[in-house]
Coordinates of C-alpha atoms in Angstrom, one line a residue:
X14 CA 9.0 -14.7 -12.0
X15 CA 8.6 -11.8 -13.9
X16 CA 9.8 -8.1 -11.6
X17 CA 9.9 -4.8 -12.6
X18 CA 12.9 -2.1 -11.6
X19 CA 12.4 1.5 -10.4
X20 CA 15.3 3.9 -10.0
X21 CA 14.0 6.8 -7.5
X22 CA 16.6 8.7 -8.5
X23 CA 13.4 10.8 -9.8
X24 CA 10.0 10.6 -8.4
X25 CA 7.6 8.3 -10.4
X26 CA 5.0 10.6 -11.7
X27 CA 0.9 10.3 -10.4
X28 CA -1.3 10.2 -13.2
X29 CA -4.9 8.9 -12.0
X30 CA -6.4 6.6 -9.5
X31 CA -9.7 5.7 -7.1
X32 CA -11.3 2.6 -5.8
X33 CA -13.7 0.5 -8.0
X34 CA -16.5 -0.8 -6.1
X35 CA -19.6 -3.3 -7.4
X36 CA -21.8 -5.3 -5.8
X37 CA -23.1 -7.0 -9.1
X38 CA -21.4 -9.1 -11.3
X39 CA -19.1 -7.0 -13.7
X40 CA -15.9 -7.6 -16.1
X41 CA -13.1 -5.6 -16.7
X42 CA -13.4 -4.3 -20.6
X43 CA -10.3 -4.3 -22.8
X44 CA -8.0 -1.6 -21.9
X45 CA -4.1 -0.5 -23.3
X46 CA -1.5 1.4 -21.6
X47 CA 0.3 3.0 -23.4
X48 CA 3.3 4.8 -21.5
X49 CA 1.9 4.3 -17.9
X50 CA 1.7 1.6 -14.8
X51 CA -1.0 0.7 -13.2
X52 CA -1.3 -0.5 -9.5
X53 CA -4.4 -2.7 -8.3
X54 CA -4.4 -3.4 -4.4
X55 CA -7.4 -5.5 -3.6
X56 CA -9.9 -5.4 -1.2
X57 CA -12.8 -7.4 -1.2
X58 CA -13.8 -10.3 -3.5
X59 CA -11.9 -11.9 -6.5
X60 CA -11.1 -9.3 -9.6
X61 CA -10.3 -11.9 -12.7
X62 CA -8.3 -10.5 -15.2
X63 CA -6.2 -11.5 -18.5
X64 CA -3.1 -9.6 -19.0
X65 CA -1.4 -10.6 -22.4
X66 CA -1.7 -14.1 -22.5
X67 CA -1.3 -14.7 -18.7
X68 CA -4.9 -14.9 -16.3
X69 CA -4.6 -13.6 -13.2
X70 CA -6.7 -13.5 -10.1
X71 CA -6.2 -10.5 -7.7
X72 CA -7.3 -11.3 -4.1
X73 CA -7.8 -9.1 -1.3
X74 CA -5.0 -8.1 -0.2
X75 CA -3.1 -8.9 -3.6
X76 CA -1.2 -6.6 -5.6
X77 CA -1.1 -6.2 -9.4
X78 CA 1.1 -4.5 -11.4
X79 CA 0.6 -4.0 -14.9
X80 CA 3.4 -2.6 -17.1
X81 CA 3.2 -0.2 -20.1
X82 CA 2.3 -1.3 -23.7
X83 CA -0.1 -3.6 -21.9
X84 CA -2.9 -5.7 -23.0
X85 CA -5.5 -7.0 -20.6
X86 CA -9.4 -7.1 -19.8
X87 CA -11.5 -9.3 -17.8
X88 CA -11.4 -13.5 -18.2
X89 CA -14.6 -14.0 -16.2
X90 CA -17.0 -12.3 -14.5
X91 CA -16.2 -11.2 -10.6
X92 CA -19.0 -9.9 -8.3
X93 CA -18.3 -8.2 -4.8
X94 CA -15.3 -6.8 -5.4
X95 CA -13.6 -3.6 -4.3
X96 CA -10.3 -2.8 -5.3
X97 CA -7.6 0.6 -5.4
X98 CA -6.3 1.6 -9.0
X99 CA -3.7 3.8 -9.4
X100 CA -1.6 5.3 -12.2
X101 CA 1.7 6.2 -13.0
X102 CA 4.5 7.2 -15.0
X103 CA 8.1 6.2 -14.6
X104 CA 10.4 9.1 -15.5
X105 CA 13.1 6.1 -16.9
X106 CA 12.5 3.6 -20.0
X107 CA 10.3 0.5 -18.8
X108 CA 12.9 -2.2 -17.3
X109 CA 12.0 -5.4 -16.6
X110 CA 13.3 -9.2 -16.0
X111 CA 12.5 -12.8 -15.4
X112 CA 14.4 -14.4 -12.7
X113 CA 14.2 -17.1 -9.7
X114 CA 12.5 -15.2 -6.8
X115 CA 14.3 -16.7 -4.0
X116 CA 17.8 -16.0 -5.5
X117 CA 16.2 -12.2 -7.0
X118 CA 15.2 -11.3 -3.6
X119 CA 18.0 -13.0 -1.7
X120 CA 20.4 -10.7 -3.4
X121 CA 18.2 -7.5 -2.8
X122 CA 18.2 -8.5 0.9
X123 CA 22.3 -8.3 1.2
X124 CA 22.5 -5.7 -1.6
X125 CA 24.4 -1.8 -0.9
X126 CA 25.1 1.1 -2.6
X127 CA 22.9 4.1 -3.1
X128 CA 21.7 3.5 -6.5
X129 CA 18.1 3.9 -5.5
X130 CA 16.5 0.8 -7.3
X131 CA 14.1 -1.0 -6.1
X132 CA 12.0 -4.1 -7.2
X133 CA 8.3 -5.5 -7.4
X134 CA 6.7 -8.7 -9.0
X135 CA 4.0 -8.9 -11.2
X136 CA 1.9 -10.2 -8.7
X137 CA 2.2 -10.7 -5.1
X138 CA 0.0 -10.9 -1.5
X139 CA 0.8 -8.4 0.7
X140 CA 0.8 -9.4 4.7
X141 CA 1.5 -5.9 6.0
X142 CA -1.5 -4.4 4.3
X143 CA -2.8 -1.6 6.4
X144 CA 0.1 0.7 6.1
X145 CA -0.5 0.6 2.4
X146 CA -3.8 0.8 2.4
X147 CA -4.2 4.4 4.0
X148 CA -0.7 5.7 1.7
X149 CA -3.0 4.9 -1.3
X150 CA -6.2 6.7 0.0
X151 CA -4.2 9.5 1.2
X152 CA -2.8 9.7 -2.1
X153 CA -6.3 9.4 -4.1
X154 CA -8.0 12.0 -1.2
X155 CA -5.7 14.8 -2.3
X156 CA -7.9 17.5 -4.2
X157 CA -6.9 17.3 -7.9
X158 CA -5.5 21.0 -8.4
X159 CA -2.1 21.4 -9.9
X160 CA -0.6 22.7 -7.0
X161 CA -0.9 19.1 -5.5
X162 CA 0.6 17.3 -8.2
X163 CA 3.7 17.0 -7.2
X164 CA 2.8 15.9 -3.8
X165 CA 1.0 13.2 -5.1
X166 CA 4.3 12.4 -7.1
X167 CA 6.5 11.9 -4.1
X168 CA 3.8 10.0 -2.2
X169 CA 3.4 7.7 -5.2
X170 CA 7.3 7.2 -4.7
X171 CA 6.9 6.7 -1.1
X172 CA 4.1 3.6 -2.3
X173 CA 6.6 2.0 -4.6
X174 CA 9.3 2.1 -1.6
X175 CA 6.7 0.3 1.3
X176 CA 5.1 -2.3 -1.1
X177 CA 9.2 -2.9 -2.1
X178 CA 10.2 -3.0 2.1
X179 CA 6.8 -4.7 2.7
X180 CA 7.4 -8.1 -0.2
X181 CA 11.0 -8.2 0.8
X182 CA 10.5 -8.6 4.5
X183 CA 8.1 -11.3 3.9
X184 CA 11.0 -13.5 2.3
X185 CA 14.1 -12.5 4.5
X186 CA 15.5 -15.5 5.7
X187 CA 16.9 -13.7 9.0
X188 CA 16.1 -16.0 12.2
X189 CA 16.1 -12.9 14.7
X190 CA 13.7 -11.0 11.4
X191 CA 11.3 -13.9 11.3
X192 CA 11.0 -13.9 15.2
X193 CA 10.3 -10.4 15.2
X194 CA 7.4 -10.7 11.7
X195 CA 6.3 -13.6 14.1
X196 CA 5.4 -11.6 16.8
X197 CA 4.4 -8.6 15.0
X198 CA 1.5 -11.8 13.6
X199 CA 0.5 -12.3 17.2
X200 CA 0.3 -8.9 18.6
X201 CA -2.1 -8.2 15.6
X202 CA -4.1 -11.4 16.4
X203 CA -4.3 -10.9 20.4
X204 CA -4.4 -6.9 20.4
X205 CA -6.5 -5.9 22.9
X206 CA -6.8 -2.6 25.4
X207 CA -4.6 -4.5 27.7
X208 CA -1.9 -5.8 26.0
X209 CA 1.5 -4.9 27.9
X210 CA 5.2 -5.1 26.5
X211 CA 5.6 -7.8 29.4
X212 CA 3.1 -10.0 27.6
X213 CA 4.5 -9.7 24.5
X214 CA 7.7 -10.2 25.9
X215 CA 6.9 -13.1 27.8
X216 CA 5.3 -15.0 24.3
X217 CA 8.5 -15.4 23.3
X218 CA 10.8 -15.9 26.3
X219 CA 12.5 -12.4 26.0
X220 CA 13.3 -10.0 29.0
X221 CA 11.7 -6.5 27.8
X222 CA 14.9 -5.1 27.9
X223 CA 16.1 -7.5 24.8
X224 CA 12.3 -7.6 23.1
X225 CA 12.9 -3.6 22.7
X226 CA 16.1 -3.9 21.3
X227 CA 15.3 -6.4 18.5
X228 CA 11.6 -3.9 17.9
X229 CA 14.5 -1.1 17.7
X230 CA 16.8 -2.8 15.3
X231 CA 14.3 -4.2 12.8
X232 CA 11.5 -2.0 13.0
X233 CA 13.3 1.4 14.3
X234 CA 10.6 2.2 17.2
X235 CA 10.4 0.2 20.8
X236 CA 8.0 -2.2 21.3
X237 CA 5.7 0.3 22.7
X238 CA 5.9 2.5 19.9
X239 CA 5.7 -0.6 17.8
X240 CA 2.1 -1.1 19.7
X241 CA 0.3 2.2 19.7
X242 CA 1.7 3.0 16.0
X243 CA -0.5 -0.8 15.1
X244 CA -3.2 0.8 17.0
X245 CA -3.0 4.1 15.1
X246 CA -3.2 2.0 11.7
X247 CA -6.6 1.0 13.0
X248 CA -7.9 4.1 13.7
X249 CA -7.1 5.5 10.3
X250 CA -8.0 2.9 8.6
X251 CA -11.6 3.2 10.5
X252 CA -11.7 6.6 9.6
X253 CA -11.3 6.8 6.2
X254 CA -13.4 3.7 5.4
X255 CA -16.3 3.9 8.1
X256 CA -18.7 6.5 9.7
X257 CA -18.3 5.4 13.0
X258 CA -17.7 8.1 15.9
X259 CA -14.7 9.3 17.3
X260 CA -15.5 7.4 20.3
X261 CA -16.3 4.5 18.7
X262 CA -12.9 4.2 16.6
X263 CA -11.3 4.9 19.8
X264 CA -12.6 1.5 21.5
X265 CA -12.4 -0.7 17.9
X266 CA -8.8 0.7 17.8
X267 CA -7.7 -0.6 21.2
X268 CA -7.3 2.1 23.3
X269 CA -8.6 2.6 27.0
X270 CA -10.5 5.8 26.4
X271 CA -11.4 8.5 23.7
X272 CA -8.8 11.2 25.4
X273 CA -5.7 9.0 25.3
X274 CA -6.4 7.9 21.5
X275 CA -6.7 11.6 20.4
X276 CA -3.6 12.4 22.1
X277 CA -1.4 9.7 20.6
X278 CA -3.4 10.0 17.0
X279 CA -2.4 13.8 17.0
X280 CA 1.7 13.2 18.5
X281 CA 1.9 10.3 15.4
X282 CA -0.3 11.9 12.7
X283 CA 0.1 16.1 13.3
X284 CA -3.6 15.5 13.0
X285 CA -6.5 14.9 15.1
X286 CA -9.0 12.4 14.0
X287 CA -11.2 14.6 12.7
X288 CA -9.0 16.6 11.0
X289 CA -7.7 13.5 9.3
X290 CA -10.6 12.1 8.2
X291 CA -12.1 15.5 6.9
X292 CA -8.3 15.9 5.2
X293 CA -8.4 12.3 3.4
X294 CA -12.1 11.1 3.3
X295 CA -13.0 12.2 -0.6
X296 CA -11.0 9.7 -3.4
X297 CA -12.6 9.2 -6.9
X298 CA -15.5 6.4 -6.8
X299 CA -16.3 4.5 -9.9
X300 CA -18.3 1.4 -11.0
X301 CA -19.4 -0.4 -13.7
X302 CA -21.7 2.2 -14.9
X303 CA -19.4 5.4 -14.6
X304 CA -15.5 4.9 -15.7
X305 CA -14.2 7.8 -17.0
X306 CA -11.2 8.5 -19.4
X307 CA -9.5 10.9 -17.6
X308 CA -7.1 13.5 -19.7
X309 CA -3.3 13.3 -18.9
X310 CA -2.5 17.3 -17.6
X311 CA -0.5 19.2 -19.9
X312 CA 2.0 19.8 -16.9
X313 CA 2.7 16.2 -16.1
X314 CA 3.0 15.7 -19.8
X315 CA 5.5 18.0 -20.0
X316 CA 7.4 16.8 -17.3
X317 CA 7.7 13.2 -18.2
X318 CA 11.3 12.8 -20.1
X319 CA 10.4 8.9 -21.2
X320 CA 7.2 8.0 -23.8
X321 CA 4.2 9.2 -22.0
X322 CA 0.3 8.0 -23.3
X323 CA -2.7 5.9 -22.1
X324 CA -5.8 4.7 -23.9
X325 CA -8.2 1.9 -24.6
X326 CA -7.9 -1.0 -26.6

């Protein structure tokens, strides 16, 4: 399996980005990066793409990462897709490898020291898709001024870091890990207004007492937390990619009345729901009939220590 290497030592930089929608069939034209990444997360429908001499299919939910000095375009024609695209620089020479992904991610499991690297395949499905879903809108909503472009720098770090956490967790061979990813599965597929820490508890034979201290160790919050932090993914997932009312998001995002969802919303997000969604609801669109080449800023240019470019075929 092919991986790529990241050293955060310095933040990647933000170039460009938005979310490609069509409804009708379409297929990606030839394209060439030059001195940048790019990042697809898909959403909706099947995206089929040749990159070098490799085809690849991005499902929803799959994430693509094409390198630098890059060739790819479009093998076949997809239709109802919708898919994130993101840009970026690395402020360190391109470093990648082919290894066995078991063994690879076996060793980034039990690995120490503070040298900051992290990993990421070519290709991979992400379970834990919602948390990185709203990172990558909140990164694309941000208003395109200078002043934010270092924001949008560090956020674009913070990506890298969850989609890392987010593929390594899914292979970490820890029995106490997979019980806890295991119940994390069912809380998501039996979330309702109702559901207690006892039930939870119960599903897998645990006192509470024990349930919140494995939540605490693996996922640094108790149960609870664990529980109205899912229900808060919901919520802002709902308001950045629906109109429904604040009411409304309140009862799709599981909790018992409008008044207690606004008051944990604005305790876990510093917002309320309406300032969020006003903050985060405007990313750049395009579609088959408007892709523009977008100039790289003279600042980020500046900044970027390594080969910087991008262009077309």
């Amino acid at each position: 399996m092919q991986f790529f290497s990241f050293k955060l030592n310095k933040p990647v930089l933000y170039y460009k980005g938005g979310e490609f929608v069509s409804k009708s069939e379409w297929i990606h034209k030839p394209m060439f990066h030059k001195g940048d990444y790019e990042l697809i997360l898909g959403l909706t429908g099947k995206v089929h793409l040749q990159v070098n001499d490799e085809t690849i299919t991005v499902n929803p939910h799959d994430v693509l990462l094409i390198p630098p000095y890059t060739h790819f375009c479009g093998c076949a024609p997809s239709e109802n897709v919708d898919f994130y695209w993101l840009h970026f620089f690395s402020q360190d020479p391109l470093s990648s490898f082919s290894a066995n992904e078991n063994e690879t991610v076996s060793s980034y499991i039990t690995k120490t020291g503070d040298d900051k690297e992290i990993i990421l395949p070519t290709l991979f499905h992400l379970h834990d898709y919602e948390q990185v879903t709203v990172l990558i809108h909140q990164i694309l909503s941000l208003h395109s001024e200078l002043y934010y472009v270092e924001e949008r720098d560090f956020l674009t770090s913070a990506l890298l870091i969850e989609l890392f956490k987010s593929y390594i967790a899914q292979h970490n061979p820890d029995d106490a890990n997979d019980r806890i990813n295991y119940l994390k599965e069912w809380i998501r597929a039996n979330m309702s207004s109702d559901l207690t820490v006892e039930a939870i508890a119960e599903q897998v034979h645990l006192n509470v007492d024990y349930l919140t201290r494995l939540f605490k160790k693996y996922e640094g919050i108790t149960t609870l937390q664990y529980l109205n932090h899912l229900k808060i993914e919901v919520a802002t997932l709902l308001l950045i990619r629906t109109e429904l009312s604040i009411n409304e998001i309140a009862q799709n995002s599981y909790f018992n009345d409008p008044k207690n969802f606004m008051r944990h919303f604005k305790k876990e997000m510093g917002l309320s729901p309406t300032q969020y969604r006003n903050t985060y609801n405007i990313i750049h669109l395009n579609n088959p009939h408007i892709d523009p080449q977008i100039p790289l800023p003279k600042q980020l240019s500046d900044s970027i220590d390594y080969i910087p470019g991008n262009g077309n075929a």
